[in-house]
Structures are given as C-alpha cells and as structure tokens.
Amino acid sequence: MSLRFILGRSGSGKSHECLKAMKDAVDRNEKNNLILIVPEQFSFEAEKKVLRFIGEKSVFKVQVLSFKRLCYKVFNSVGGATHKRLNDCGKSILIYDILRSLKKELTVFQRASTKQGFTDVILEIITEFKRYNITPEILKETSENLTEKELRDKLNDLYKIYNLFESNLHKSYIDGEDELSMAYEKLDKCTIFDNAEVWIDEFSTFTPQQYNIIKKLMKKSKRVNIALCCDGENYSQEDSGEDIFSVVKATEDKIIRIAMENNIALDKDVNLESNTFRNIDELDHVEKNFFRYPYSKYTKEPMNLRIFKALNNYEEVEFVSKDIVSLVRDKGYRFNEIAVICRELESYEKIVSVLFNDYNIPYFLDSRRKITDNPFIILVLSIFDIKNKNWSYESVFRYLKTGLLDIPKEDVDKLENFVLAYGIKGKKWSEFWRYGLTSKKDQDEYIKDVINPINEIRETVISPLKILHDKLSSQSTVKDLCTYIYEFLVEIKAMEKIELWIREFRDSGDNEKADEYEKVIQIIFNVFDQLVELMGDSKIKLDSFVEFLTIGLNCEDIGIIPFALDQVIVGDLARIKSHDIRAVYIIGVNDGIFPRASREEGILSDDDRNMLKNLGVTLSSDTKTKAFEENFLIYNSITMASDYMVMTYPLADLEGGALRPSVLISRFKKIFPKLIEESTLLKEKDEEALESVVTPESTFNELISVMRTYYDKNENVGDIWAEVYTWFEEREKWNEKVNRVLKGLTYSNLVSSVRTEKIRALYKKPYAFDVSRIEKYAQCPFAYFVQYGLKARDRKIYEFGNPDFGSFVHEVLDSFSKKVKTDKLSWREIDDKWSQESINGIVEKLIEEDSILKSSSKYNYMTSKIKKVLNKSVSVISEHFKRSTFEVLDSEVIFGEGKHKPIKLNLPNGEEILLRGRIDRVDVLEYDGNLYVRVVDYKSGNKKFSLDEVYNGLQIQLLIYLDAILSNEQLLMKKNTIPGAILYFRIDDPIVSTSGKISEEDLKNEILKNLKMNGLLLNDTEILVQMDNEINQYSVIIPAYVGKNGVSESLSSVATKEQFDLLREYVRKTVVELCDNMLKGNIEIHPIKNDGAPCCDYCNFNAVCQFDTTIKDNSYKSINKKQKEELWELIEKKVKTIEDGGES
C-alpha cells in the first residue's frame, strides 16, 4: 500500500511515464492487475495509446477505466446494482413532477418551479450535492444553523425537493451519481484491485466521491500512481495562492492528507523535466513564461508561433484550413497530429464543417448535440401540437414537412397553397372542401382538377391523425399514451422512412448523420421507457404528458464517436484532451471569450457557497476558483503542441458586431516582441493568391470571387489566377462548372424592351389604363409589366392585409355617403349617434357569415377597430363640412366606365389611349358666378402631396381626377369651373398625446390637426376661407395659412389657377409619355428611390427581376429634391417643349 506522484509541467511526459511503467510491468510478466484510470471523455483515446505503446499484450494485462467504468467493474464483480439505473432524462421527468407537486410548499422557487428550464437547474444542483456527498439531511441541518434568511429559505426549498427526489428515486431505481458512493461501499469485497498497480492520469481535480474511491484504492492496491500537471521540485508554498498550478497543488495536498490519515506510505515523487516532449524553443518558452511573473522575453524571431487577425469567423477558419493543408501537404504532418481548440464551439461548428469539407480535411467535432431539431422529434411533438392548437396551419405543416410521411412533396405543396388561400384550420379539416367553387365558370372541370385531388390529399393526412386524436381525447395512462404514439408511428411508416435515410447516409459515406438518426430513434423510445417506468399506470392529462415528454427530450443530446483514426480533432477548451499533438490552432481568442469571463451561475451564489463552506459544507468552485481553473485550461491548450502553434481572432462576428482581441494576444506580443501579427490585409496580392491555391474545391470557391472582381471592377487578377482558371478549364470534371460560373458572372438581369407587337398584343386595343397603375409604371417599368402585363401574383393567403383594409373602408365610406344622400341629409347635419349606427350597420352588412372578418377573435377585434376608425373619420369629415361652404357633389365617381366617359389622349403616333379611375369624393362651391371643384382622395396611409413626385410622374392620380371632373360637362352642367383643391384625407383614429388634462374642444382641435388634409389648394384667400370658415392663421383642416396680408405661400400648399392648368397639361403629357414607352415595350429594371426609400421595399417581384445594386448596371433612379420655384420652371419648360414638338 503506497502512493506515488508523477509530477511535471505540460509536455514533460507524465502520460509517457505511466505507459512506460505499465509496459515494464507487462514485460516482467507481473501477475498483479495493471489499471489505468482516466476521465470518461479520454478513455477511447487512452485505450488507443495503451495499445500502440505496449502492443497486443496490453489487451489482456492492462485495463483502461474511467470512474464510471470502475463502478461497473465493481458491481459486476460483487453485485449491488440490482435496481434500474435512471438516466438524466428520467431524473428530469422525476424532478419536474416533484416541482409541480411541491409548488405551493416552496418559498424562494415557487414562481420558477413550473418553468421547464428550472428542471435543468435543479438537476444540476442535485448532481453537485451528490458528487460532494451532501445528503438531504445535511442540507436540513445546515439550514437550521443559518442566520441569513435568504440562504436559509433557499436550502429549505432545496431540502424539500432533494429529499422527495431521493425518496421517490430509491423505491425502484438508482441514480448514476450514486454509483461511486455505492462502489465505495462495495470495494472492500472486490478483488480486482487487490495488490494491483493503479495509474491515475489526466485529472487536475477530483470530487469528494472520487477522493473516497482513491482512498479505498490506496488501501487495497500495491501502489497508486497519480500523474498531476504541476511544477514538482520548483514549487514554493509562497506561490500556492496565485500560481497557475495552485488548483492542482491543492489536489495533491488533499490526497497526501488522505494517505497520511490512512497510514498509506508515500513513495518518492517522480519529477520530470518540463521540455522532454517539446521540440521547438519558442513553444518551450511559452510553457515556461506565459504564466510567469516577471516573464522572460524571447529575443529571436519565432518561426513556429503565429498570430492571425481575421475580419470575421469565416476568414479565420479559412486561414486555419489553408494552413492545415499546407502542414500535411508540404511538411509531412498527419491530420491526427493537429488539433483545433476554441472556447465556444457552437459558434464555429457550421463554419468548420463547411470549410474543412471544402478543403478535404477529415475532422472530428468533439461536441454533444441537441436533438430537438431532428425531423423525427419534430414529427412526434407536432402530433400533439396539431391537436392542442386546433389544426393550425403552423402545426400541420410542421408535421407534414418533416419528410417522414408517405406523402409526395408536390402534394404537400399543393395542400399548403390551398390551406393558405382559404384559411383552413380547426374542424374545417374534417369537412369536404369546396372552396373556390362558386367563383368558377366551369365547375365540373374545377371539381375534377382541384376539388377531388385536394380532398384525397386531405384525407391521407387526417385519417391516421384523427384515429390517434380520438384515442388521446380520453384521459389515459402514461403507458397507454406511449403505446398509442408508437402504434401511430408504425402505421405512418415513419421508422421505415428513417431506416431508409440511414441506409442512404451510410451508402453516401455520411456515417455521422446515419449514427445521429439511429441514436434519435433510440432516444425517443428510451424517453417513452423512462416515462412508463416512472409513471406508467398514472392517469394524466394530455397537456401534462406533452410537458413531461418535452422535458425528457430536451435533456437528451448526442455524442458522435470518431469514425477514422487520421483526422483533425476540433473541440472546446474544457473537453479536448489529446496527446501526440504536433500542431495546435487556438481560434476565437477574443476578449470575454478566451478566457471565458467569470460569472456567477446556478442557484447558489459565491457568497452562499462561502457561507456554506464556513459551516463545513464544501461544494464546487466559486467564481474566483473557476477563474484559476480557466487559466489552467488555457495553460493546457497553449502547451499542447510540440512543434507548432497558431492563435487566431476575428475583428467582428458574422453579424458584423465588433470583437476585441483577448489579453492573451497582447501577452504573447510582449513575451515575443518580434512576433508579427498576420492579416490578409497586409499580404501582397500574389502571396495571397498562392496561399489560396490549396484543394480544387476550396480554390474553385476563391476563383469565383476573383472572377467576380475581374468582371465587376475590371481589375487585373494576376498570372497565378489566370493559370488556375486554365487548370480548371482544361479538366473535364471542372470544365462545366467553370462555364456555369462564367455564365453567371456575365449574366445580366437587365431587360430594356419587349417587341412592340408582343406588348401590344398583351395590352390589347382599346388601350385603357387605370391612372393609379400608371404611377406604378413610373416607379418601375419592369414591376408594372410583371404585375399588369404578365399578371403575376403572390401566393394567395387567407388574411386581411393593408390593401384589404383600404378597399373595405373605401366601400364603407361610399355606402355611408350614399346613405347620407338617400336620407336627404347633409354632412353638416349628421350627429355622432346616427353616424355610428349607420357605420356599424354598413360594416355588419358587408361582413357575410363566411367573411374573414368573422373567422377568428383576432379579426373580430379588427372589425371593432375598423368601426372605431370609420366613426372617427366620419366625425372629422362632418366637422370639415361644418366649417366649410363646399358641398358634396358626388362620391365614388367612376370615369371610364358607365355614365362618365374616360379621358382620351393621343400618343405621338396618333393612337388613342383611355384613362380610367375612381374618385372618392368630389366637392363643389358655387361662388361669385364660378363653380369651384375640390377632389378628395381617401387614404388609409399617411400620403403626402409632393410637387417633386408630380414632376417625376409618381403622383399624377389626383391631378388626372381633377382633370376628369373639370372636363365632365355632364357632371358640372357646363358651368364656369375653376380648380379649388386636390386633397388627401387620412382615414384613422389618431392617438392624441397630452401633458395633462385637456378640454373637449381642445381635444377635438388636436384630432383635426392630426387628420388635417394635405394636397394643393387654389391660391385665393376668399376660397380658402370658404373651405375653412374658422381659419385663424393656420388652418386645422387644410394645408393653408391665412394672415393679415392674405395667403402665405411659404406656409401653405397653394397654386394659382394658371398653375393648376399647367399641372393638368403637364400630367396629361406625362401620361402620354409613360404610356407611349409602355406600348413601345420599355420594361427596363430601373426602380425609383425616393427620400432614401426604394420602391423595391414594397415590391413583391424582387425574386423575378433579381435587382441588386452590387450587380453591374443595377442602379436606382434617384429623385433629387428641388425647390418649389425650380420645379414650376421645369414643369412649364417641359410643357412648352412638348407643345413646340420637341423631346421632353
């Protein structure tokens, strides 16, 4: 019975010393057992090393164990593990059940107890209690001795949870965390370790449970050898508080105390030289000086130590990829001699996977992955979602799009389009669908081609689900529910589909994906088993069952076993353990990430832990100790390589957020003053080109970027890339890809015109155009062509959007105006009560039984909101007339159809075009022998009149409407007509902000200001006063300011009669010009950008035109704002030029 330490700094050969001693014992043919104990995640690697170092004889002589495997050895030898083992999934389910049952009894954790994430927190603290031999009784006793109320309440809650957990658990099961304690009790009877020699390697600390096992091993074994990474002979007690090895030395001291307390002999330590296995001076210098204060500078230029600064994570990993290929190709490295280390592996996993595959680098990602995004898991959970969410679109198609059903993808797409178009959900899924039938002329054909096929797909979807949901409706036991789901999965052949996928993955060489799906099947049925074991005969509500199932699935993850021996290992700093590594890449060396910023986590704070420690209850490390442990992890990573080390960091993350380099980077620069930080920004073009020529796949991706630069910027790419291009072009495998890229780079999305005869055939004579649509052509000719020429449209979705809202309120206001007229009332006479009853009645009449506005509570709320908006708008319009002498002439005036003729204009070639439109309201005033006409357009948005937009053809609608009315002798009875105004009225119920109480009159004025009409008024003081009898300087209803000296042109939006006539002529000529271009086939992709907002932001056809300002010749037509005076001059000049027969 003896204890010996094998001590040495990183790279000194501690593991080699252990293996050498084992080999010597094997060679001497010693009869006693030889046992190597390593951390669980290193056991596979350790077995390979033992086999390589000792040979085949080691298979029979040396046992490689982790502490978990040691427990199994003991139980297999002497028995003891008679109960079933509950895994983390089962424990999570048990804890969640306990938290639900204890909710009313908890003090501190009552609110948190029902949250799913809290289950993980409790599982973590219970696991910690067990590893540190803290029983529920110790918690209770400790809480009774506490004076600090908050911690006492915490411990009382934890005692209740922990005590009930232990009580329920040990009725039928054992916890994996209890196995070490059980093994400790059984070790005395186990003969495997009698007179054995034990080596313990790769640990820096142990839990109290592990210390107990080590104590028993020291008593039973011939000798226990413990290898620890620390400076043995040179260690000073003065350094023990702050030294990088302080955590390890604390471990050594603890084991020595245990040995002395148990009369275990202490053999002389084996102290190893620090640089035995490190071949490079600068790396040896790193090991000796990085955590040394003061440090010694390395005066030579380091050749095997590099720092690389990248623009982002992608460039960072790409640099690493190129360098790895260079090491293997040019310097004889093997992939398994290379490691990539980072602190946040999840942020690098996808990038590493993509780039390492491009560069043909075999790799193993040492990580565990959550399974909740796997299609099989999504399928199972969506079964319940469909029932609980009443067959909502999202739940049904989440289920259908897993790909695990025996339904063709094309059928799923057809079904989705149909469901979206008609808003199908809930009980409608069980009905025979006839949607869209009444609007079809040929109903028989529609039934044959659409109705019958879509109902067949519907039936295929709902039949198995309906049977399952009927079973789930009654209150069942947990066992019943698990059985129903299993039977359902068999019926829809989901497992068969997954097995097919697994075979396909294997055949294509994707063993990792195949393993993932195999494990997912095992996991989900394991969760079912755990549920049945724990709660099988308990009756349970479906919602509760889903919660338990989700808890169980959320705690499961997948670890992948390496499939090859020669591959780069990629892992997190805390997990990665490997020997014989020649080259190390440490990536993501950024501030707050590497090293990780220390922060308090979990239920117990640092203060809580320190108070408990003072009472004799020791738990895991506090934040300060974790900071030392983090430094020790960093020490291990920067000393892992024997030949070559690279540290990299990005300046920004993939979202563009700025990142700073870690303090480690500045520390390296200080210790190595001649170390030059590298960056692609500092490299010569030819040098960078040479480094980019690596594997064909990666080089081809680089070539695409280079070719893009050549074609877009016409830059010389250099001889190297020209040769690379030739290389790819000459090889059959790559030739087609090169040509495809070339076509893509030289491809232009620009279209200038369509042949005249085709475009005219599309629009057909007589050429009739809606005025509002012509504005669309002015915004972007191509968008107009796609929407109104080709008649392209979005997928129909059952929703009430902004366009629907606009159309609906227009219809209501038209009906209301007609009712005012029918009831022989004027807008001045109506009161709020009458208007509210009328509006509400009109709205209800327009909403039929199957209207979307009656389809859900959401739309019921929208209906009430629409009524409120309309009532407010009508109230404001009424107030406008009370302040005005203008009268309504007509509403919803349609010209171009019915009794009002279209506006006729002639194109330059003599052809006639017709303009159509719908005017919301026409007001008139007979005054001084003239008839003044005011055109009002209702807008649901905040539309502003702009002379700039009129000049650019973007706002011609109101002026064309005015022209149509002034030209309509039938409507105006041949009176002398003068334009009075063109105005926009916003339909809204504005929120008025006030600083305090406000009178009813002031509130009314504030609402009027909010809904003030805007547009262009006749510059005539008397007429403006007729529009607003109460005008006092600023009008609250029209865009005018009338002072002592009359109308202020700078503070009003006004124009003279002559200017109105000029605008009428201008827009006519603008329309002729636009329509002429349209009929000549001009469909150029040249969208307008107005006030910094491109019209593309609201366009549904971006995917069609593929407009992109980064593509050559793709640019916006920007509107340059001009002064009012300049605009009038330009408008007048353009009209005169056209009239004189010149080009505009």
PDB file of C-alpha atoms in Angstrom, residues 154-312:
ATOM      1  CA  LYS A 154     -33.135  28.503  -0.417  1.00  0.00           C
ATOM      2  CA  LEU A 155     -31.774  25.489   1.475  1.00  0.00           C
ATOM      3  CA  ASN A 156     -35.221  24.682   2.896  1.00  0.00           C
ATOM      4  CA  ASP A 157     -36.690  24.627  -0.629  1.00  0.00           C
ATOM      5  CA  LEU A 158     -33.751  22.569  -1.915  1.00  0.00           C
ATOM      6  CA  TYR A 159     -34.125  20.158   1.000  1.00  0.00           C
ATOM      7  CA  LYS A 160     -37.801  19.551   0.187  1.00  0.00           C
ATOM      8  CA  ILE A 161     -37.028  18.931  -3.493  1.00  0.00           C
ATOM      9  CA  TYR A 162     -33.886  16.841  -2.874  1.00  0.00           C
ATOM     10  CA  ASN A 163     -35.473  14.777  -0.106  1.00  0.00           C
ATOM     11  CA  LEU A 164     -38.547  13.911  -2.184  1.00  0.00           C
ATOM     12  CA  PHE A 165     -36.303  13.164  -5.175  1.00  0.00           C
ATOM     13  CA  GLU A 166     -34.237  10.676  -3.131  1.00  0.00           C
ATOM     14  CA  SER A 167     -37.346   9.151  -1.598  1.00  0.00           C
ATOM     15  CA  ASN A 168     -39.066   8.579  -4.974  1.00  0.00           C
ATOM     16  CA  LEU A 169     -35.871   7.548  -6.725  1.00  0.00           C
ATOM     17  CA  HIS A 170     -34.748   4.822  -4.367  1.00  0.00           C
ATOM     18  CA  LYS A 171     -38.061   2.997  -4.386  1.00  0.00           C
ATOM     19  CA  SER A 172     -37.136   1.284  -7.642  1.00  0.00           C
ATOM     20  CA  TYR A 173     -34.082   2.953  -9.194  1.00  0.00           C
ATOM     21  CA  ILE A 174     -30.541   4.083  -8.691  1.00  0.00           C
ATOM     22  CA  ASP A 175     -29.036   7.370  -9.756  1.00  0.00           C
ATOM     23  CA  GLY A 176     -25.846   7.249 -11.800  1.00  0.00           C
ATOM     24  CA  GLU A 177     -24.453   9.893  -9.435  1.00  0.00           C
ATOM     25  CA  ASP A 178     -24.885   7.434  -6.537  1.00  0.00           C
ATOM     26  CA  GLU A 179     -22.844   4.721  -8.237  1.00  0.00           C
ATOM     27  CA  LEU A 180     -19.487   5.987  -6.973  1.00  0.00           C
ATOM     28  CA  SER A 181     -20.812   6.024  -3.401  1.00  0.00           C
ATOM     29  CA  MET A 182     -22.217   2.508  -3.864  1.00  0.00           C
ATOM     30  CA  ALA A 183     -18.966   1.328  -5.439  1.00  0.00           C
ATOM     31  CA  TYR A 184     -17.078   2.785  -2.480  1.00  0.00           C
ATOM     32  CA  GLU A 185     -19.165   0.628  -0.143  1.00  0.00           C
ATOM     33  CA  LYS A 186     -18.585  -2.494  -2.281  1.00  0.00           C
ATOM     34  CA  LEU A 187     -14.871  -2.021  -2.980  1.00  0.00           C
ATOM     35  CA  ASP A 188     -13.819  -3.939   0.139  1.00  0.00           C
ATOM     36  CA  LYS A 189     -15.345  -7.123  -1.281  1.00  0.00           C
ATOM     37  CA  CYS A 190     -13.949  -6.591  -4.783  1.00  0.00           C
ATOM     38  CA  THR A 191     -10.695  -8.478  -5.502  1.00  0.00           C
ATOM     39  CA  ILE A 192      -9.887  -6.832  -8.857  1.00  0.00           C
ATOM     40  CA  PHE A 193      -7.833  -4.111  -7.163  1.00  0.00           C
ATOM     41  CA  ASP A 194      -6.147  -6.343  -4.588  1.00  0.00           C
ATOM     42  CA  ASN A 195      -2.386  -5.865  -4.951  1.00  0.00           C
ATOM     43  CA  ALA A 196      -2.984  -4.115  -8.265  1.00  0.00           C
ATOM     44  CA  GLU A 197      -0.895  -1.215  -9.528  1.00  0.00           C
ATOM     45  CA  VAL A 198      -3.054   1.742 -10.439  1.00  0.00           C
ATOM     46  CA  TRP A 199      -2.182   4.787 -12.513  1.00  0.00           C
ATOM     47  CA  ILE A 200      -4.487   7.832 -12.495  1.00  0.00           C
ATOM     48  CA  ASP A 201      -3.792  10.288 -15.316  1.00  0.00           C
ATOM     49  CA  GLU A 202      -5.269  13.409 -16.989  1.00  0.00           C
ATOM     50  CA  PHE A 203      -7.023  14.754 -13.879  1.00  0.00           C
ATOM     51  CA  SER A 204      -6.392  18.105 -12.204  1.00  0.00           C
ATOM     52  CA  THR A 205      -9.123  17.889  -9.530  1.00  0.00           C
ATOM     53  CA  PHE A 206     -11.404  15.245  -8.028  1.00  0.00           C
ATOM     54  CA  THR A 207     -14.850  15.298  -6.446  1.00  0.00           C
ATOM     55  CA  PRO A 208     -15.275  14.057  -2.840  1.00  0.00           C
ATOM     56  CA  GLN A 209     -16.807  10.833  -4.226  1.00  0.00           C
ATOM     57  CA  GLN A 210     -13.692  10.262  -6.339  1.00  0.00           C
ATOM     58  CA  TYR A 211     -11.413  11.046  -3.383  1.00  0.00           C
ATOM     59  CA  ASN A 212     -13.210   8.298  -1.438  1.00  0.00           C
ATOM     60  CA  ILE A 213     -12.599   5.812  -4.255  1.00  0.00           C
ATOM     61  CA  ILE A 214      -8.912   6.823  -4.407  1.00  0.00           C
ATOM     62  CA  LYS A 215      -8.685   6.294  -0.640  1.00  0.00           C
ATOM     63  CA  LYS A 216     -10.031   2.738  -0.971  1.00  0.00           C
ATOM     64  CA  LEU A 217      -7.732   2.038  -3.935  1.00  0.00           C
ATOM     65  CA  MET A 218      -4.710   3.146  -1.908  1.00  0.00           C
ATOM     66  CA  LYS A 219      -5.726   0.714   0.852  1.00  0.00           C
ATOM     67  CA  LYS A 220      -6.228  -2.254  -1.483  1.00  0.00           C
ATOM     68  CA  SER A 221      -3.625  -1.752  -4.189  1.00  0.00           C
ATOM     69  CA  LYS A 222       0.077  -2.388  -4.258  1.00  0.00           C
ATOM     70  CA  ARG A 223       0.573   1.216  -5.343  1.00  0.00           C
ATOM     71  CA  VAL A 224      -1.496   4.101  -6.682  1.00  0.00           C
ATOM     72  CA  ASN A 225       0.372   6.384  -9.078  1.00  0.00           C
ATOM     73  CA  ILE A 226      -1.225   9.772  -9.683  1.00  0.00           C
ATOM     74  CA  ALA A 227       0.070  11.954 -12.510  1.00  0.00           C
ATOM     75  CA  LEU A 228      -0.505  15.667 -11.959  1.00  0.00           C
ATOM     76  CA  CYS A 229       0.433  18.623 -14.086  1.00  0.00           C
ATOM     77  CA  CYS A 230       2.431  20.924 -11.830  1.00  0.00           C
ATOM     78  CA  ASP A 231       5.944  22.103 -11.148  1.00  0.00           C
ATOM     79  CA  GLY A 232       7.052  19.493  -8.641  1.00  0.00           C
ATOM     80  CA  GLU A 233      10.570  20.312  -7.430  1.00  0.00           C
ATOM     81  CA  ASN A 234      10.409  24.051  -8.127  1.00  0.00           C
ATOM     82  CA  TYR A 235       7.083  24.592  -6.385  1.00  0.00           C
ATOM     83  CA  SER A 236       7.017  27.014  -3.470  1.00  0.00           C
ATOM     84  CA  GLN A 237       4.313  27.296  -0.835  1.00  0.00           C
ATOM     85  CA  GLU A 238       4.519  31.068  -1.295  1.00  0.00           C
ATOM     86  CA  ASP A 239       3.139  30.589  -4.803  1.00  0.00           C
ATOM     87  CA  SER A 240       0.231  28.419  -3.714  1.00  0.00           C
ATOM     88  CA  GLY A 241      -2.398  31.163  -3.706  1.00  0.00           C
ATOM     89  CA  GLU A 242      -1.931  32.661  -7.174  1.00  0.00           C
ATOM     90  CA  ASP A 243       0.197  30.115  -9.056  1.00  0.00           C
ATOM     91  CA  ILE A 244      -1.171  28.574 -12.259  1.00  0.00           C
ATOM     92  CA  PHE A 245      -0.804  25.160 -10.592  1.00  0.00           C
ATOM     93  CA  SER A 246      -2.494  26.188  -7.322  1.00  0.00           C
ATOM     94  CA  VAL A 247      -5.635  24.156  -8.118  1.00  0.00           C
ATOM     95  CA  VAL A 248      -3.536  21.060  -8.900  1.00  0.00           C
ATOM     96  CA  LYS A 249      -1.342  21.513  -5.834  1.00  0.00           C
ATOM     97  CA  ALA A 250      -4.494  21.707  -3.704  1.00  0.00           C
ATOM     98  CA  THR A 251      -5.481  18.351  -5.191  1.00  0.00           C
ATOM     99  CA  GLU A 252      -2.041  16.878  -4.357  1.00  0.00           C
ATOM    100  CA  ASP A 253      -2.215  18.197  -0.780  1.00  0.00           C
ATOM    101  CA  LYS A 254      -5.686  16.724  -0.282  1.00  0.00           C
ATOM    102  CA  ILE A 255      -4.565  13.275  -1.489  1.00  0.00           C
ATOM    103  CA  ILE A 256      -1.457  13.406   0.723  1.00  0.00           C
ATOM    104  CA  ARG A 257      -3.667  14.184   3.761  1.00  0.00           C
ATOM    105  CA  ILE A 258      -5.935  11.231   2.912  1.00  0.00           C
ATOM    106  CA  ALA A 259      -2.888   8.956   2.588  1.00  0.00           C
ATOM    107  CA  MET A 260      -1.407  10.076   5.900  1.00  0.00           C
ATOM    108  CA  GLU A 261      -4.757   9.728   7.710  1.00  0.00           C
ATOM    109  CA  ASN A 262      -4.956   6.139   6.437  1.00  0.00           C
ATOM    110  CA  ASN A 263      -1.286   5.193   7.046  1.00  0.00           C
ATOM    111  CA  ILE A 264      -0.501   4.895   3.337  1.00  0.00           C
ATOM    112  CA  ALA A 265       3.213   5.023   2.540  1.00  0.00           C
ATOM    113  CA  LEU A 266       4.384   7.927   0.375  1.00  0.00           C
ATOM    114  CA  ASP A 267       6.902   6.861  -2.265  1.00  0.00           C
ATOM    115  CA  LYS A 268       9.316   9.396  -3.666  1.00  0.00           C
ATOM    116  CA  ASP A 269       7.742  11.628  -6.318  1.00  0.00           C
ATOM    117  CA  VAL A 270       8.778  11.249  -9.929  1.00  0.00           C
ATOM    118  CA  ASN A 271       9.666  14.805 -11.028  1.00  0.00           C
ATOM    119  CA  LEU A 272      10.002  15.172 -14.794  1.00  0.00           C
ATOM    120  CA  GLU A 273      11.853  17.790 -16.851  1.00  0.00           C
ATOM    121  CA  SER A 274       9.464  20.231 -18.469  1.00  0.00           C
ATOM    122  CA  ASN A 275      10.628  20.135 -22.103  1.00  0.00           C
ATOM    123  CA  THR A 276      11.141  16.432 -22.710  1.00  0.00           C
ATOM    124  CA  PHE A 277       8.457  16.202 -25.417  1.00  0.00           C
ATOM    125  CA  ARG A 278       8.598  19.716 -26.852  1.00  0.00           C
ATOM    126  CA  ASN A 279      10.795  20.141 -29.913  1.00  0.00           C
ATOM    127  CA  ILE A 280      10.636  23.897 -30.502  1.00  0.00           C
ATOM    128  CA  ASP A 281      12.397  26.552 -28.412  1.00  0.00           C
ATOM    129  CA  GLU A 282       9.666  29.188 -28.689  1.00  0.00           C
ATOM    130  CA  LEU A 283       6.961  26.717 -27.580  1.00  0.00           C
ATOM    131  CA  ASP A 284       9.090  25.709 -24.629  1.00  0.00           C
ATOM    132  CA  HIS A 285       9.459  29.410 -23.865  1.00  0.00           C
ATOM    133  CA  VAL A 286       5.657  29.771 -23.909  1.00  0.00           C
ATOM    134  CA  GLU A 287       5.287  26.955 -21.381  1.00  0.00           C
ATOM    135  CA  LYS A 288       7.850  28.425 -19.003  1.00  0.00           C
ATOM    136  CA  ASN A 289       6.945  32.117 -19.247  1.00  0.00           C
ATOM    137  CA  PHE A 290       3.343  32.722 -20.187  1.00  0.00           C
ATOM    138  CA  PHE A 291       2.051  32.478 -16.618  1.00  0.00           C
ATOM    139  CA  ARG A 292       5.321  33.555 -15.018  1.00  0.00           C
ATOM    140  CA  TYR A 293       5.709  36.970 -13.371  1.00  0.00           C
ATOM    141  CA  PRO A 294       8.038  38.538 -14.284  1.00  0.00           C
ATOM    142  CA  TYR A 295       8.430  36.835 -17.644  1.00  0.00           C
ATOM    143  CA  SER A 296      11.475  36.463 -19.842  1.00  0.00           C
ATOM    144  CA  LYS A 297      11.324  37.860 -23.389  1.00  0.00           C
ATOM    145  CA  TYR A 298      12.110  35.668 -26.387  1.00  0.00           C
ATOM    146  CA  THR A 299      14.659  37.684 -28.339  1.00  0.00           C
ATOM    147  CA  LYS A 300      14.697  35.698 -31.597  1.00  0.00           C
ATOM    148  CA  GLU A 301      12.045  35.776 -34.303  1.00  0.00           C
ATOM    149  CA  PRO A 302       9.578  32.932 -33.605  1.00  0.00           C
ATOM    150  CA  MET A 303       9.193  30.646 -36.623  1.00  0.00           C
ATOM    151  CA  ASN A 304       6.659  28.182 -35.209  1.00  0.00           C
ATOM    152  CA  LEU A 305       4.404  30.526 -33.316  1.00  0.00           C
ATOM    153  CA  ARG A 306       1.900  32.703 -35.224  1.00  0.00           C
ATOM    154  CA  ILE A 307      -0.941  35.137 -34.548  1.00  0.00           C
ATOM    155  CA  PHE A 308      -3.506  35.806 -37.246  1.00  0.00           C
ATOM    156  CA  LYS A 309      -6.054  38.638 -37.226  1.00  0.00           C
ATOM    157  CA  ALA A 310      -9.149  37.881 -39.331  1.00  0.00           C
ATOM    158  CA  LEU A 311     -12.006  40.090 -40.461  1.00  0.00           C
ATOM    159  CA  ASN A 312     -14.567  37.547 -39.205  1.00  0.00           C
TER     160      ASN A 312
END
